[in-house]
Short mmCIF file of C-alpha atoms in Angstrom, two decimals:
data_model
loop_
_atom_site.label_atom_id
_atom_site.label_comp_id
_atom_site.label_asym_id
_atom_site.label_seq_id
_atom_site.Cartn_x
_atom_site.Cartn_y
_atom_site.Cartn_z
CA MET A 114 216.50 168.45 138.99
CA ASN A 115 217.83 166.09 137.17
CA ARG A 116 214.85 163.67 138.43
CA THR A 117 212.59 165.32 136.84
CA LEU A 118 214.58 165.85 133.19
CA THR A 119 214.67 161.91 133.36
CA LEU A 120 211.14 161.37 134.74
CA ILE A 121 210.49 164.09 131.33
CA VAL A 122 212.63 162.17 128.68
CA LYS A 123 211.52 158.75 129.69
CA ILE A 124 207.76 160.37 128.99
CA SER A 125 208.37 161.34 126.43
CA LEU A 126 210.02 158.48 124.73
CA LEU A 127 207.24 156.23 125.40
CA LYS A 128 205.43 158.88 123.83
CA ILE A 129 206.96 158.16 120.73
CA VAL A 130 207.23 154.76 120.87
CA GLU A 131 203.45 154.98 121.95
CA PHE A 132 203.18 157.46 118.68
CA ARG A 133 205.20 155.01 116.73
CA ALA A 134 203.53 151.97 117.16
CA SER A 135 199.98 153.06 116.02
CA THR A 136 201.47 154.55 112.88
CA ILE A 137 203.17 150.58 112.45
CA VAL A 138 199.93 149.80 112.74
CA THR A 139 197.63 152.29 110.92
CA LEU A 140 200.23 151.43 108.09
CA ARG A 141 199.21 147.74 107.89
CA LYS A 142 195.99 147.77 108.08
CA PHE A 143 196.20 150.79 104.92
CA CYS A 144 198.97 147.88 103.30
CA ILE A 145 196.58 145.35 104.02
CA LYS A 146 193.75 147.03 103.14
CA TYR A 147 194.74 148.78 99.18
CA LEU A 148 198.33 148.06 98.63
CA LEU A 149 198.31 144.04 98.93
CA PRO A 150 194.09 144.13 96.25
CA PHE A 151 196.73 146.17 93.83
CA LEU A 152 199.36 143.99 93.48
CA PHE A 153 197.36 140.95 93.11
CA GLN A 154 194.94 142.50 90.47
CA SER A 155 197.55 143.22 88.70
CA THR A 156 198.47 139.81 89.09
CA ASN A 157 196.31 137.18 90.06
CA LYS A 158 193.10 139.22 90.32
CA TYR A 159 192.69 138.69 94.31
CA ILE A 160 190.32 141.34 95.74
CA TYR A 161 189.66 141.22 99.28
CA LEU A 162 186.37 141.72 100.49
CA GLY A 163 185.77 142.25 104.24
CA LYS A 164 188.04 140.10 105.55
CA LYS A 165 188.82 137.35 103.43
CA TRP A 166 190.51 137.47 99.91
CA GLN A 167 188.76 135.82 97.18
CA LYS A 168 190.04 135.65 93.19
CA PHE A 169 188.01 137.14 91.17
CA GLY A 170 188.11 135.34 86.78
#
């Protein structure tokens, strides 16, 4: 009984960590794609095209 419980806890912890990791990756992608260009546009007019930053204007 005790053994099964620890196994279940371990598995659920792994799932949480996995989920958090994928969420962080998604958030980072979102930030790079939308937030950073927006911030740069308002200051230095940098635009993110594909995989490279491009100075604009």
